[in-house]
Amino acid sequence: LSAGETAKFIHSTGLGLTNEPFDLTQGYLEYLAPVGNGLKFTLGKFATFIGGEVIEAKDNAMYSRSILFFYAIPFTHTGLKMDYSFSDAFSLGIYVVNGWDNVQDNNKGKTFGISLGVAPVKALSMYFNFMIGPEQNNNSSDNRLILDWVATITPVKALTISLNVDYGQEDKATATLGKAKWYGFSGIIKYQFNDMFSLAGRGEFFKDDGGTRTGTDQKLKEITITPELVIAKGLILRGEYRHDWSDQLVFNLNSTNKKTQDTVSLSAMYTW
């Protein structure tokens, strides 16, 4: 269950009003079939397998989420997924779902996804994700496709490097019924100085070709710096500076449209 401003943004259609500050983010049944190393079936509503960041801020390196998280990929799916780990180095996931961020399907088609997990060495893990299916209302013919690559590199114990590349397209999705395209990449570096303090930095680029993801045909970029302090067990304090910029006038300040935006934030999180 999610609550607050994030819940409004990730809210699935078909589950209450879309602007409600509450969202049943996940609710599912699991069954582990006694096949080989264990074939896991999950039926219900669950978070997406696509992307380098997740909905829960505590599990990300930064407090604010990336442009790719909000505009390149889905948040949740409703349907069936099957996961199987062949070994510590290779896993496979297969998905049959209603689509992107909808509990009730908005057309007669289904969306299919595949996730390949590869960890050739201890210091490197990668996921290759693919999803395709019709996502427009009452339209089962025009497909939306997303290709997603996520890599996590830990050259030393204290240093984590996270890379994410996305490419998406959708048939007849623009205002002129042309093919919409979007793509981008992000990189995050986090260094854990000790048990209490860490510092993370993120940079990313996103191109919305046709304006179907952000509402404007534009190139977006951002850099973010996030120091983190663990005050006590489960209590996390994060400061953050973020600079966003675009090649279009998309940021509004005091009724004036600008190409840049700077934000400073302080967040406190408690986990148990």
Short mmCIF file of C-alpha atoms in Angstrom, two decimals:
data_model
loop_
_atom_site.label_atom_id
_atom_site.label_comp_id
_atom_site.label_asym_id
_atom_site.label_seq_id
_atom_site.Cartn_x
_atom_site.Cartn_y
_atom_site.Cartn_z
CA LEU A 1 0.00 0.00 0.00
CA SER A 2 1.35 3.42 -0.98
CA ALA A 3 0.18 6.80 0.31
CA GLY A 4 1.02 10.40 -0.53
CA GLU A 5 2.04 12.27 -3.66
CA THR A 6 3.92 9.31 -5.12
CA ALA A 7 0.78 7.19 -4.83
CA LYS A 8 -1.10 9.70 -7.00
CA PHE A 9 1.53 9.40 -9.72
CA ILE A 10 1.84 5.61 -9.77
CA HIS A 11 -1.89 4.92 -9.24
CA SER A 12 -3.24 2.19 -11.49
CA THR A 13 -6.37 2.76 -13.56
CA GLY A 14 -9.36 0.63 -12.65
CA LEU A 15 -8.66 0.82 -8.91
CA GLY A 16 -10.45 3.89 -7.57
CA LEU A 17 -9.87 7.46 -8.74
CA THR A 18 -6.52 8.05 -10.42
CA ASN A 19 -5.79 11.18 -8.31
CA GLU A 20 -6.32 9.45 -4.96
CA PRO A 21 -3.36 9.71 -2.53
CA PHE A 22 -3.59 5.95 -1.87
CA ASP A 23 -2.72 3.01 -4.09
CA LEU A 24 -2.81 -0.73 -3.57
CA THR A 25 0.61 -1.05 -5.17
CA GLN A 26 0.95 -4.79 -4.73
CA GLY A 27 -1.40 -7.63 -3.83
CA TYR A 28 -0.77 -11.14 -5.08
CA LEU A 29 -0.63 -14.87 -4.44
CA GLU A 30 2.53 -16.92 -4.87
CA TYR A 31 3.09 -20.62 -5.47
CA LEU A 32 6.46 -22.35 -5.65
CA ALA A 33 6.13 -25.42 -7.86
CA PRO A 34 8.53 -28.29 -7.10
CA VAL A 35 10.18 -28.14 -10.51
CA GLY A 36 13.99 -28.17 -10.64
CA ASN A 37 15.26 -25.33 -8.47
CA GLY A 38 11.69 -24.13 -7.92
CA LEU A 39 9.33 -22.51 -10.44
CA LYS A 40 7.58 -19.55 -8.80
CA PHE A 41 4.14 -18.41 -9.99
CA THR A 42 2.81 -14.99 -8.97
CA LEU A 43 -0.80 -14.00 -9.66
CA GLY A 44 -2.18 -10.55 -8.90
CA LYS A 45 -0.84 -6.99 -8.91
CA PHE A 46 2.89 -6.44 -8.55
CA ALA A 47 5.62 -3.87 -9.16
CA THR A 48 7.22 -3.81 -12.59
CA PHE A 49 10.39 -5.74 -13.33
CA ILE A 50 11.60 -2.99 -15.64
CA GLY A 51 13.95 -0.17 -14.69
CA GLY A 52 16.87 0.60 -12.42
CA GLU A 53 14.87 2.21 -9.60
CA VAL A 54 11.88 1.09 -7.56
CA ILE A 55 8.80 2.71 -6.02
CA GLU A 56 10.09 2.52 -2.43
CA ALA A 57 12.49 5.46 -1.96
CA LYS A 58 14.40 3.71 0.82
CA ASP A 59 15.58 1.05 -1.66
CA ASN A 60 17.01 3.62 -4.09
CA ALA A 61 20.30 5.46 -3.82
CA MET A 62 18.58 8.84 -4.20
CA TYR A 63 15.43 10.23 -2.57
CA SER A 64 14.02 11.72 -5.79
CA ARG A 65 13.40 9.26 -8.59
CA SER A 66 14.87 9.46 -12.04
CA ILE A 67 13.28 10.80 -15.22
CA LEU A 68 13.46 7.26 -16.63
CA PHE A 69 11.48 5.94 -13.65
CA PHE A 70 8.63 8.40 -14.15
CA TYR A 71 8.46 8.62 -17.95
CA ALA A 72 10.18 5.69 -19.66
CA ILE A 73 8.71 2.63 -17.95
CA PRO A 74 5.57 1.27 -16.26
CA PHE A 75 5.11 1.18 -12.47
CA THR A 76 2.96 -1.90 -11.89
CA HIS A 77 1.28 -4.80 -13.69
CA THR A 78 -1.72 -7.00 -13.01
CA GLY A 79 -1.59 -10.57 -14.26
CA LEU A 80 0.66 -13.62 -14.06
CA LYS A 81 4.42 -13.94 -13.82
CA MET A 82 6.66 -17.00 -13.71
CA ASP A 83 10.21 -16.89 -12.36
CA TYR A 84 12.90 -19.57 -12.49
CA SER A 85 16.54 -19.45 -11.39
CA PHE A 86 18.68 -21.89 -13.33
CA SER A 87 21.68 -21.00 -11.16
CA ASP A 88 23.18 -18.08 -9.25
CA ALA A 89 24.31 -16.74 -12.62
CA PHE A 90 21.18 -17.04 -14.75
CA SER A 91 17.45 -16.47 -14.20
CA LEU A 92 14.37 -16.12 -16.40
CA GLY A 93 11.04 -14.37 -15.88
CA ILE A 94 7.96 -14.57 -18.13
CA TYR A 95 5.01 -12.17 -17.80
CA VAL A 96 1.44 -12.14 -19.13
CA VAL A 97 -0.33 -9.02 -17.84
CA ASN A 98 -3.13 -6.57 -18.56
CA GLY A 99 -0.67 -3.86 -19.51
CA TRP A 100 0.99 -0.78 -18.04
CA ASP A 101 -0.43 0.50 -14.74
CA ASN A 102 -3.95 -0.82 -15.13
CA VAL A 103 -5.85 -3.32 -12.99
CA GLN A 104 -8.63 -3.66 -15.56
CA ASP A 105 -7.53 -4.15 -19.14
CA ASN A 106 -8.43 -1.27 -21.46
CA ASN A 107 -8.58 -3.42 -24.61
CA LYS A 108 -8.82 -7.05 -25.70
CA GLY A 109 -5.07 -7.61 -26.03
CA LYS A 110 -2.54 -8.80 -23.45
CA THR A 111 0.97 -7.58 -22.78
CA PHE A 112 3.89 -10.01 -22.71
CA GLY A 113 7.26 -9.60 -21.05
CA ILE A 114 10.56 -11.41 -20.63
CA SER A 115 13.31 -10.77 -18.10
CA LEU A 116 16.77 -12.36 -18.34
CA GLY A 117 19.06 -12.07 -15.35
CA VAL A 118 22.79 -12.68 -15.84
CA ALA A 119 25.57 -12.52 -13.24
CA PRO A 120 28.78 -13.71 -14.94
CA VAL A 121 30.96 -12.67 -11.98
CA LYS A 122 30.30 -11.67 -8.38
CA ALA A 123 30.96 -7.99 -9.08
CA LEU A 124 28.53 -7.72 -12.03
CA SER A 125 24.83 -8.45 -12.45
CA MET A 126 22.67 -7.50 -15.42
CA TYR A 127 19.02 -7.69 -16.46
CA PHE A 128 17.78 -7.64 -20.03
CA ASN A 129 14.05 -6.85 -20.07
CA PHE A 130 11.52 -6.74 -22.90
CA MET A 131 7.79 -6.01 -22.95
CA ILE A 132 5.28 -5.59 -25.78
CA GLY A 133 1.52 -5.25 -26.03
CA PRO A 134 -1.34 -2.87 -26.89
CA GLU A 135 -1.85 -0.12 -24.29
CA GLN A 136 -4.31 2.32 -25.90
CA ASN A 137 -7.97 2.40 -24.91
CA ASN A 138 -10.18 0.13 -27.06
CA ASN A 139 -7.26 -0.52 -29.41
CA SER A 140 -5.77 -4.02 -29.54
CA SER A 141 -3.76 -3.52 -32.74
CA ASP A 142 -1.16 -0.83 -32.02
CA ASN A 143 1.59 -2.05 -29.70
CA ARG A 144 3.82 -0.36 -27.16
CA LEU A 145 7.32 -1.82 -26.80
CA ILE A 146 9.99 -1.27 -24.16
CA LEU A 147 13.58 -2.54 -24.09
CA ASP A 148 15.39 -2.16 -20.78
CA TRP A 149 18.94 -2.92 -19.63
CA VAL A 150 20.06 -2.65 -16.01
CA ALA A 151 23.57 -3.34 -14.72
CA THR A 152 24.94 -3.23 -11.19
CA ILE A 153 28.71 -3.16 -10.74
CA THR A 154 30.52 -3.46 -7.40
CA PRO A 155 34.28 -3.26 -8.11
CA VAL A 156 34.89 -2.95 -4.35
CA LYS A 157 32.55 -3.54 -1.42
CA ALA A 158 31.97 0.15 -0.67
CA LEU A 159 31.39 1.26 -4.28
CA THR A 160 28.24 0.55 -6.31
CA ILE A 161 27.71 1.66 -9.91
CA SER A 162 24.23 1.33 -11.42
CA LEU A 163 23.54 1.77 -15.13
CA ASN A 164 20.19 1.82 -16.91
CA VAL A 165 19.30 2.16 -20.61
CA ASP A 166 15.73 2.29 -21.95
CA TYR A 167 14.22 2.41 -25.43
CA GLY A 168 10.48 2.53 -26.07
CA GLN A 169 8.13 3.02 -28.98
CA GLU A 170 4.39 2.92 -29.63
CA ASP A 171 2.46 2.66 -32.89
CA LYS A 172 0.05 5.47 -33.83
CA ALA A 173 0.52 7.24 -30.51
CA THR A 174 1.43 10.80 -31.53
CA ALA A 175 -1.01 13.59 -32.32
CA THR A 176 -0.54 12.84 -36.03
CA LEU A 177 -0.97 9.07 -35.45
CA GLY A 178 2.73 8.54 -36.04
CA LYS A 179 5.07 6.23 -34.13
CA ALA A 180 6.16 7.61 -30.77
CA LYS A 181 9.69 6.94 -29.56
CA TRP A 182 11.49 7.59 -26.30
CA TYR A 183 14.89 6.61 -25.01
CA GLY A 184 17.38 7.47 -22.33
CA PHE A 185 20.09 6.35 -19.97
CA SER A 186 21.11 6.97 -16.38
CA GLY A 187 24.14 6.29 -14.24
CA ILE A 188 24.35 6.23 -10.44
CA ILE A 189 27.51 6.03 -8.35
CA LYS A 190 27.26 5.43 -4.59
CA TYR A 191 30.12 5.18 -2.11
CA GLN A 192 29.57 3.84 1.41
CA PHE A 193 32.20 5.56 3.58
CA ASN A 194 31.15 3.72 6.74
CA ASP A 195 28.06 2.19 8.36
CA MET A 196 26.55 5.65 8.90
CA PHE A 197 27.45 7.81 5.89
CA SER A 198 27.29 7.43 2.11
CA LEU A 199 27.31 9.75 -0.90
CA ALA A 200 25.56 9.14 -4.23
CA GLY A 201 25.48 10.95 -7.56
CA ARG A 202 23.20 10.46 -10.56
CA GLY A 203 23.21 11.76 -14.12
CA GLU A 204 20.74 10.99 -16.87
CA PHE A 205 19.41 11.88 -20.31
CA PHE A 206 15.92 11.33 -21.73
CA LYS A 207 14.54 12.05 -25.22
CA ASP A 208 10.76 12.17 -25.71
CA ASP A 209 10.41 11.99 -29.49
CA GLY A 210 6.82 13.00 -30.21
CA GLY A 211 5.98 14.20 -26.71
CA THR A 212 3.81 11.24 -25.74
CA ARG A 213 5.59 10.53 -22.43
CA THR A 214 6.09 14.01 -20.97
CA GLY A 215 3.61 16.01 -23.06
CA THR A 216 6.36 17.87 -24.93
CA ASP A 217 8.82 16.80 -27.62
CA GLN A 218 12.03 17.47 -25.71
CA LYS A 219 15.42 16.40 -24.44
CA LEU A 220 15.61 16.21 -20.64
CA LYS A 221 18.72 15.93 -18.48
CA GLU A 222 19.38 15.95 -14.76
CA ILE A 223 22.14 15.60 -12.19
CA THR A 224 21.54 14.80 -8.52
CA ILE A 225 23.78 14.65 -5.45
CA THR A 226 22.54 12.79 -2.35
CA PRO A 227 24.40 12.46 0.96
CA GLU A 228 22.86 9.90 3.34
CA LEU A 229 23.19 9.60 7.11
CA VAL A 230 21.91 6.63 9.12
CA ILE A 231 21.07 8.25 12.45
CA ALA A 232 19.91 5.07 14.17
CA LYS A 233 18.81 1.59 13.18
CA GLY A 234 16.09 2.04 10.56
CA LEU A 235 16.24 5.87 10.63
CA ILE A 236 17.71 7.37 7.45
CA LEU A 237 18.28 11.07 6.74
CA ARG A 238 18.97 12.23 3.17
CA GLY A 239 19.77 15.65 1.80
CA GLU A 240 19.58 16.24 -1.94
CA TYR A 241 20.43 18.79 -4.61
CA ARG A 242 19.00 18.25 -8.10
CA HIS A 243 19.40 20.22 -11.32
CA ASP A 244 17.06 19.49 -14.26
CA TRP A 245 17.26 21.07 -17.68
CA SER A 246 15.50 20.76 -21.04
CA ASP A 247 15.79 22.14 -24.55
CA GLN A 248 12.20 23.39 -24.15
CA LEU A 249 10.49 25.79 -21.71
CA VAL A 250 8.86 23.12 -19.55
CA PHE A 251 9.63 24.23 -15.97
CA ASN A 252 7.34 26.79 -14.35
CA LEU A 253 8.41 29.23 -11.64
CA ASN A 254 6.20 32.14 -10.57
CA SER A 255 4.14 31.86 -13.78
CA THR A 256 7.31 31.99 -15.89
CA ASN A 257 8.37 29.06 -18.07
CA LYS A 258 12.05 28.16 -17.92
CA LYS A 259 14.43 25.57 -19.36
CA THR A 260 16.03 24.74 -16.00
CA GLN A 261 14.95 23.80 -12.51
CA ASP A 262 16.88 23.46 -9.25
CA THR A 263 15.53 21.69 -6.19
CA VAL A 264 16.92 21.12 -2.70
CA SER A 265 15.28 18.63 -0.38
CA LEU A 266 15.71 17.01 3.02
CA SER A 267 14.01 13.69 3.73
CA ALA A 268 13.70 11.37 6.71
CA MET A 269 12.75 7.71 6.33
CA TYR A 270 12.10 5.06 8.93
CA THR A 271 12.11 1.36 8.07
CA TRP A 272 11.37 -1.69 10.17
#
